[in-house]
Amino acid sequence: MTAWTREQLDTITRVDEIEISSRRDDGTLTKPRIIWAVRDGDEVYIRSVNGPAATWYRSTRPHHEGRLRAANLGVDVTFVDADDTVGDRVDAAYRDKYRRYATSIVDSINSPLAAGTTMRVVPR
């Protein structure tokens, strides 16, 4: 695994929506899904607003690999389950980045159901 470049982090921070694809058993990628992503320091985190039942989230589980696209950025990534120590920081990052959206929308991405799906996204 490698680290994000400053330019990559800036792009992910700047855009509201990213696309996530997961790697299938045959090596191909699933159809991209639009989701929100946040930055905490030099790390990138994502969550499933619909919890672990969401199709895109379930598709990350077998291989923990995929692709992230944001603006002109396309990066092969590894999905790493986040530990409980980052929860409050990730909640705060979602509140800060998406504060112009309705509180109910931001609250849904910070719900216990969504928080339980927090993954760190690491470039490969």
PDB file of C-alpha atoms in Angstrom, residues 14 38-39 55 59 84 86 103 109 113 121:
ATOM      1  CA  ARG A  14     -12.771  19.381  -3.023  1.00  0.00           C
ATOM      2  CA  VAL A  38     -13.993  12.515   3.794  1.00  0.00           C
ATOM      3  CA  ARG A  39     -10.426  13.212   4.700  1.00  0.00           C
ATOM      4  CA  THR A  55     -24.944  -3.624  -2.508  1.00  0.00           C
ATOM      5  CA  SER A  59     -19.273  -6.017  -2.879  1.00  0.00           C
ATOM      6  CA  ASP A  84     -13.478   2.405  16.577  1.00  0.00           C
ATOM      7  CA  VAL A  86     -11.569   7.090  14.265  1.00  0.00           C
ATOM      8  CA  THR A 103     -28.801  18.175   8.924  1.00  0.00           C
ATOM      9  CA  ILE A 109     -24.161   9.241   7.248  1.00  0.00           C
ATOM     10  CA  LEU A 113     -25.692   1.908  11.148  1.00  0.00           C
ATOM     11  CA  VAL A 121      -9.466   3.859   1.513  1.00  0.00           C
TER      12      VAL A 121
END
